[in-house]
Amino acid sequence: PDLCLQLRDLFKFSNVPVVFEEVRLSELPGAASDSLESVCDSFLSNKVGIKGVISSPSGVSQLETLNMKFRRNLDLFANVVRIRSLNGLDTRHKDLDFVVIREQTEGEYSALEHASVPGVVESLKIITRTQ
């Protein structure tokens, strides 16, 4: 939420004509949360959104997290991150400029697993041609 709030303030102080619709999605007990359906509807109707981390409770076994459901509902199958060096910032690696694309609905994210015997969990890795 901090990044979203800072971006909202930056737009406000820079007089960027954007009206923010704030929705919240969380699995943590006691956290404010809208329904998954209403959050997805907001993203679909606005055609744009800023998504932060969706935390899941630790120690709770779930086949599919809220984050995974959110991605599937909106068909957000790729996490795209651009990495580039910033002028004037001294770092170990110089002149970086590339993009990392990580698929996030298949493979380990397919959520197909079962306990074959007590203490042993098998996870299926699913990869399709369409994704």
JSON list of C-alpha atoms in Angstrom, two decimals:
[
{"chain": "A", "resi": 1, "resn": "PRO", "atom": "CA", "xyz": [0.00, 0.00, 0.00]},
{"chain": "A", "resi": 2, "resn": "ASP", "atom": "CA", "xyz": [2.90, 2.41, 0.62]},
{"chain": "A", "resi": 3, "resn": "LEU", "atom": "CA", "xyz": [3.92, 2.49, -3.04]},
{"chain": "A", "resi": 4, "resn": "CYS", "atom": "CA", "xyz": [0.32, 3.03, -4.15]},
{"chain": "A", "resi": 5, "resn": "LEU", "atom": "CA", "xyz": [-0.14, 5.88, -1.66]},
{"chain": "A", "resi": 6, "resn": "GLN", "atom": "CA", "xyz": [3.13, 7.51, -2.73]},
{"chain": "A", "resi": 7, "resn": "LEU", "atom": "CA", "xyz": [2.16, 7.27, -6.39]},
{"chain": "A", "resi": 8, "resn": "ARG", "atom": "CA", "xyz": [-1.25, 8.79, -5.64]},
{"chain": "A", "resi": 9, "resn": "ASP", "atom": "CA", "xyz": [0.44, 11.68, -3.79]},
{"chain": "A", "resi": 10, "resn": "LEU", "atom": "CA", "xyz": [2.96, 12.17, -6.61]},
{"chain": "A", "resi": 11, "resn": "PHE", "atom": "CA", "xyz": [0.13, 12.42, -9.16]},
{"chain": "A", "resi": 12, "resn": "LYS", "atom": "CA", "xyz": [-1.76, 14.85, -6.91]},
{"chain": "A", "resi": 13, "resn": "PHE", "atom": "CA", "xyz": [1.22, 17.16, -6.33]},
{"chain": "A", "resi": 14, "resn": "SER", "atom": "CA", "xyz": [2.16, 16.99, -10.03]},
{"chain": "A", "resi": 15, "resn": "ASN", "atom": "CA", "xyz": [-1.41, 17.92, -11.02]},
{"chain": "A", "resi": 16, "resn": "VAL", "atom": "CA", "xyz": [-1.83, 14.73, -13.06]},
{"chain": "A", "resi": 17, "resn": "PRO", "atom": "CA", "xyz": [-5.56, 14.51, -13.89]},
{"chain": "A", "resi": 18, "resn": "VAL", "atom": "CA", "xyz": [-6.18, 10.99, -12.58]},
{"chain": "A", "resi": 19, "resn": "VAL", "atom": "CA", "xyz": [-8.89, 9.92, -10.17]},
{"chain": "A", "resi": 20, "resn": "PHE", "atom": "CA", "xyz": [-7.85, 6.89, -8.13]},
{"chain": "A", "resi": 21, "resn": "GLU", "atom": "CA", "xyz": [-10.34, 4.16, -7.24]},
{"chain": "A", "resi": 22, "resn": "GLU", "atom": "CA", "xyz": [-8.94, 2.31, -4.24]},
{"chain": "A", "resi": 23, "resn": "VAL", "atom": "CA", "xyz": [-9.76, -1.36, -3.73]},
{"chain": "A", "resi": 24, "resn": "ARG", "atom": "CA", "xyz": [-8.16, -3.71, -1.26]},
{"chain": "A", "resi": 25, "resn": "LEU", "atom": "CA", "xyz": [-7.57, -7.44, -1.47]},
{"chain": "A", "resi": 26, "resn": "SER", "atom": "CA", "xyz": [-6.14, -9.49, 1.39]},
{"chain": "A", "resi": 27, "resn": "GLU", "atom": "CA", "xyz": [-6.32, -12.96, 2.90]},
{"chain": "A", "resi": 28, "resn": "LEU", "atom": "CA", "xyz": [-4.92, -11.86, 6.25]},
{"chain": "A", "resi": 29, "resn": "PRO", "atom": "CA", "xyz": [-7.33, -12.13, 9.18]},
{"chain": "A", "resi": 30, "resn": "GLY", "atom": "CA", "xyz": [-8.71, -8.74, 10.20]},
{"chain": "A", "resi": 31, "resn": "ALA", "atom": "CA", "xyz": [-7.35, -6.94, 7.12]},
{"chain": "A", "resi": 32, "resn": "ALA", "atom": "CA", "xyz": [-9.68, -4.71, 5.13]},
{"chain": "A", "resi": 33, "resn": "SER", "atom": "CA", "xyz": [-10.58, -6.46, 1.89]},
{"chain": "A", "resi": 34, "resn": "ASP", "atom": "CA", "xyz": [-13.05, -6.13, -0.93]},
{"chain": "A", "resi": 35, "resn": "SER", "atom": "CA", "xyz": [-14.30, -9.23, -2.72]},
{"chain": "A", "resi": 36, "resn": "LEU", "atom": "CA", "xyz": [-12.13, -10.76, -5.42]},
{"chain": "A", "resi": 37, "resn": "GLU", "atom": "CA", "xyz": [-14.97, -10.21, -7.91]},
{"chain": "A", "resi": 38, "resn": "SER", "atom": "CA", "xyz": [-15.27, -6.48, -7.15]},
{"chain": "A", "resi": 39, "resn": "VAL", "atom": "CA", "xyz": [-11.48, -5.98, -7.34]},
{"chain": "A", "resi": 40, "resn": "CYS", "atom": "CA", "xyz": [-11.31, -7.76, -10.71]},
{"chain": "A", "resi": 41, "resn": "ASP", "atom": "CA", "xyz": [-14.31, -5.74, -11.94]},
{"chain": "A", "resi": 42, "resn": "SER", "atom": "CA", "xyz": [-12.49, -2.53, -10.97]},
{"chain": "A", "resi": 43, "resn": "PHE", "atom": "CA", "xyz": [-9.36, -3.51, -12.91]},
{"chain": "A", "resi": 44, "resn": "LEU", "atom": "CA", "xyz": [-11.44, -4.54, -15.94]},
{"chain": "A", "resi": 45, "resn": "SER", "atom": "CA", "xyz": [-13.60, -1.39, -15.99]},
{"chain": "A", "resi": 46, "resn": "ASN", "atom": "CA", "xyz": [-10.66, 0.99, -15.46]},
{"chain": "A", "resi": 47, "resn": "LYS", "atom": "CA", "xyz": [-8.34, -0.90, -17.87]},
{"chain": "A", "resi": 48, "resn": "VAL", "atom": "CA", "xyz": [-5.42, -0.05, -15.58]},
{"chain": "A", "resi": 49, "resn": "GLY", "atom": "CA", "xyz": [-4.37, -0.71, -12.01]},
{"chain": "A", "resi": 50, "resn": "ILE", "atom": "CA", "xyz": [-1.54, -0.73, -9.53]},
{"chain": "A", "resi": 51, "resn": "LYS", "atom": "CA", "xyz": [-1.21, -4.03, -7.68]},
{"chain": "A", "resi": 52, "resn": "GLY", "atom": "CA", "xyz": [0.90, -4.47, -4.62]},
{"chain": "A", "resi": 53, "resn": "VAL", "atom": "CA", "xyz": [1.70, -7.64, -2.71]},
{"chain": "A", "resi": 54, "resn": "ILE", "atom": "CA", "xyz": [-1.29, -9.78, -1.75]},
{"chain": "A", "resi": 55, "resn": "SER", "atom": "CA", "xyz": [-0.23, -11.48, 1.46]},
{"chain": "A", "resi": 56, "resn": "SER", "atom": "CA", "xyz": [-1.44, -14.93, 2.41]},
{"chain": "A", "resi": 57, "resn": "PRO", "atom": "CA", "xyz": [-1.52, -16.15, 5.99]},
{"chain": "A", "resi": 58, "resn": "SER", "atom": "CA", "xyz": [1.54, -18.21, 6.87]},
{"chain": "A", "resi": 59, "resn": "GLY", "atom": "CA", "xyz": [1.07, -21.76, 8.03]},
{"chain": "A", "resi": 60, "resn": "VAL", "atom": "CA", "xyz": [-2.27, -22.13, 6.24]},
{"chain": "A", "resi": 61, "resn": "SER", "atom": "CA", "xyz": [-2.34, -24.79, 3.56]},
{"chain": "A", "resi": 62, "resn": "GLN", "atom": "CA", "xyz": [-4.20, -23.63, 0.46]},
{"chain": "A", "resi": 63, "resn": "LEU", "atom": "CA", "xyz": [-4.34, -25.12, -2.98]},
{"chain": "A", "resi": 64, "resn": "GLU", "atom": "CA", "xyz": [-4.74, -21.73, -4.65]},
{"chain": "A", "resi": 65, "resn": "THR", "atom": "CA", "xyz": [-3.94, -18.38, -3.01]},
{"chain": "A", "resi": 66, "resn": "LEU", "atom": "CA", "xyz": [-5.96, -15.22, -3.54]},
{"chain": "A", "resi": 67, "resn": "ASN", "atom": "CA", "xyz": [-3.06, -13.85, -5.57]},
{"chain": "A", "resi": 68, "resn": "MET", "atom": "CA", "xyz": [-3.24, -16.84, -7.92]},
{"chain": "A", "resi": 69, "resn": "LYS", "atom": "CA", "xyz": [-7.03, -16.48, -8.27]},
{"chain": "A", "resi": 70, "resn": "PHE", "atom": "CA", "xyz": [-6.61, -12.76, -9.02]},
{"chain": "A", "resi": 71, "resn": "ARG", "atom": "CA", "xyz": [-4.04, -13.48, -11.75]},
{"chain": "A", "resi": 72, "resn": "ARG", "atom": "CA", "xyz": [-6.19, -16.21, -13.30]},
{"chain": "A", "resi": 73, "resn": "ASN", "atom": "CA", "xyz": [-9.36, -14.07, -13.29]},
{"chain": "A", "resi": 74, "resn": "LEU", "atom": "CA", "xyz": [-7.57, -11.26, -15.15]},
{"chain": "A", "resi": 75, "resn": "ASP", "atom": "CA", "xyz": [-5.38, -13.56, -17.28]},
{"chain": "A", "resi": 76, "resn": "LEU", "atom": "CA", "xyz": [-2.22, -11.95, -15.87]},
{"chain": "A", "resi": 77, "resn": "PHE", "atom": "CA", "xyz": [0.11, -14.73, -16.91]},
{"chain": "A", "resi": 78, "resn": "ALA", "atom": "CA", "xyz": [3.37, -12.80, -17.08]},
{"chain": "A", "resi": 79, "resn": "ASN", "atom": "CA", "xyz": [5.32, -10.70, -14.62]},
{"chain": "A", "resi": 80, "resn": "VAL", "atom": "CA", "xyz": [7.38, -8.23, -16.66]},
{"chain": "A", "resi": 81, "resn": "VAL", "atom": "CA", "xyz": [10.20, -6.30, -14.99]},
{"chain": "A", "resi": 82, "resn": "ARG", "atom": "CA", "xyz": [12.58, -3.89, -16.71]},
{"chain": "A", "resi": 83, "resn": "ILE", "atom": "CA", "xyz": [16.06, -3.61, -15.25]},
{"chain": "A", "resi": 84, "resn": "ARG", "atom": "CA", "xyz": [18.34, -0.75, -16.18]},
{"chain": "A", "resi": 85, "resn": "SER", "atom": "CA", "xyz": [21.25, 1.11, -14.66]},
{"chain": "A", "resi": 86, "resn": "LEU", "atom": "CA", "xyz": [20.70, 4.63, -13.40]},
{"chain": "A", "resi": 87, "resn": "ASN", "atom": "CA", "xyz": [23.21, 7.32, -14.29]},
{"chain": "A", "resi": 88, "resn": "GLY", "atom": "CA", "xyz": [25.13, 8.56, -11.27]},
{"chain": "A", "resi": 89, "resn": "LEU", "atom": "CA", "xyz": [24.37, 5.51, -9.13]},
{"chain": "A", "resi": 90, "resn": "ASP", "atom": "CA", "xyz": [27.53, 3.51, -8.43]},
{"chain": "A", "resi": 91, "resn": "THR", "atom": "CA", "xyz": [26.79, -0.21, -8.63]},
{"chain": "A", "resi": 92, "resn": "ARG", "atom": "CA", "xyz": [28.70, -3.43, -9.17]},
{"chain": "A", "resi": 93, "resn": "HIS", "atom": "CA", "xyz": [27.09, -3.99, -12.59]},
{"chain": "A", "resi": 94, "resn": "LYS", "atom": "CA", "xyz": [27.22, -1.18, -15.15]},
{"chain": "A", "resi": 95, "resn": "ASP", "atom": "CA", "xyz": [25.15, -0.43, -18.25]},
{"chain": "A", "resi": 96, "resn": "LEU", "atom": "CA", "xyz": [22.29, -2.81, -17.55]},
{"chain": "A", "resi": 97, "resn": "ASP", "atom": "CA", "xyz": [19.21, -2.60, -19.76]},
{"chain": "A", "resi": 98, "resn": "PHE", "atom": "CA", "xyz": [17.08, -5.72, -20.09]},
{"chain": "A", "resi": 99, "resn": "VAL", "atom": "CA", "xyz": [13.65, -7.16, -19.36]},
{"chain": "A", "resi": 100, "resn": "VAL", "atom": "CA", "xyz": [12.83, -10.24, -17.27]},
{"chain": "A", "resi": 101, "resn": "ILE", "atom": "CA", "xyz": [9.57, -12.02, -18.13]},
{"chain": "A", "resi": 102, "resn": "ARG", "atom": "CA", "xyz": [8.42, -14.63, -15.64]},
{"chain": "A", "resi": 103, "resn": "GLU", "atom": "CA", "xyz": [5.40, -16.81, -16.36]},
{"chain": "A", "resi": 104, "resn": "GLN", "atom": "CA", "xyz": [3.23, -16.94, -13.25]},
{"chain": "A", "resi": 105, "resn": "THR", "atom": "CA", "xyz": [0.19, -19.12, -13.86]},
{"chain": "A", "resi": 106, "resn": "GLU", "atom": "CA", "xyz": [1.72, -22.38, -14.99]},
{"chain": "A", "resi": 107, "resn": "GLY", "atom": "CA", "xyz": [4.62, -24.51, -13.80]},
{"chain": "A", "resi": 108, "resn": "GLU", "atom": "CA", "xyz": [4.96, -24.14, -10.02]},
{"chain": "A", "resi": 109, "resn": "TYR", "atom": "CA", "xyz": [1.97, -21.76, -10.07]},
{"chain": "A", "resi": 110, "resn": "SER", "atom": "CA", "xyz": [-0.46, -24.33, -11.49]},
{"chain": "A", "resi": 111, "resn": "ALA", "atom": "CA", "xyz": [-1.44, -25.34, -7.91]},
{"chain": "A", "resi": 112, "resn": "LEU", "atom": "CA", "xyz": [-1.77, -29.02, -8.76]},
{"chain": "A", "resi": 113, "resn": "GLU", "atom": "CA", "xyz": [-0.37, -30.95, -5.85]},
{"chain": "A", "resi": 114, "resn": "HIS", "atom": "CA", "xyz": [-1.34, -33.72, -3.49]},
{"chain": "A", "resi": 115, "resn": "ALA", "atom": "CA", "xyz": [0.07, -35.67, -0.58]},
{"chain": "A", "resi": 116, "resn": "SER", "atom": "CA", "xyz": [1.00, -39.10, -1.91]},
{"chain": "A", "resi": 117, "resn": "VAL", "atom": "CA", "xyz": [1.89, -40.36, 1.59]},
{"chain": "A", "resi": 118, "resn": "PRO", "atom": "CA", "xyz": [1.99, -38.46, 4.89]},
{"chain": "A", "resi": 119, "resn": "GLY", "atom": "CA", "xyz": [4.85, -35.96, 4.80]},
{"chain": "A", "resi": 120, "resn": "VAL", "atom": "CA", "xyz": [5.38, -36.21, 1.02]},
{"chain": "A", "resi": 121, "resn": "VAL", "atom": "CA", "xyz": [3.76, -33.71, -1.33]},
{"chain": "A", "resi": 122, "resn": "GLU", "atom": "CA", "xyz": [3.94, -34.12, -5.09]},
{"chain": "A", "resi": 123, "resn": "SER", "atom": "CA", "xyz": [3.54, -31.05, -7.26]},
{"chain": "A", "resi": 124, "resn": "LEU", "atom": "CA", "xyz": [2.69, -31.26, -10.94]},
{"chain": "A", "resi": 125, "resn": "LYS", "atom": "CA", "xyz": [4.29, -28.78, -13.30]},
{"chain": "A", "resi": 126, "resn": "ILE", "atom": "CA", "xyz": [1.87, -27.84, -16.09]},
{"chain": "A", "resi": 127, "resn": "ILE", "atom": "CA", "xyz": [3.03, -26.00, -19.20]},
{"chain": "A", "resi": 128, "resn": "THR", "atom": "CA", "xyz": [0.74, -25.34, -22.17]},
{"chain": "A", "resi": 129, "resn": "ARG", "atom": "CA", "xyz": [1.36, -24.10, -25.66]},
{"chain": "A", "resi": 130, "resn": "THR", "atom": "CA", "xyz": [-1.12, -21.18, -25.28]},
{"chain": "A", "resi": 131, "resn": "GLN", "atom": "CA", "xyz": [0.65, -19.57, -22.30]}
]
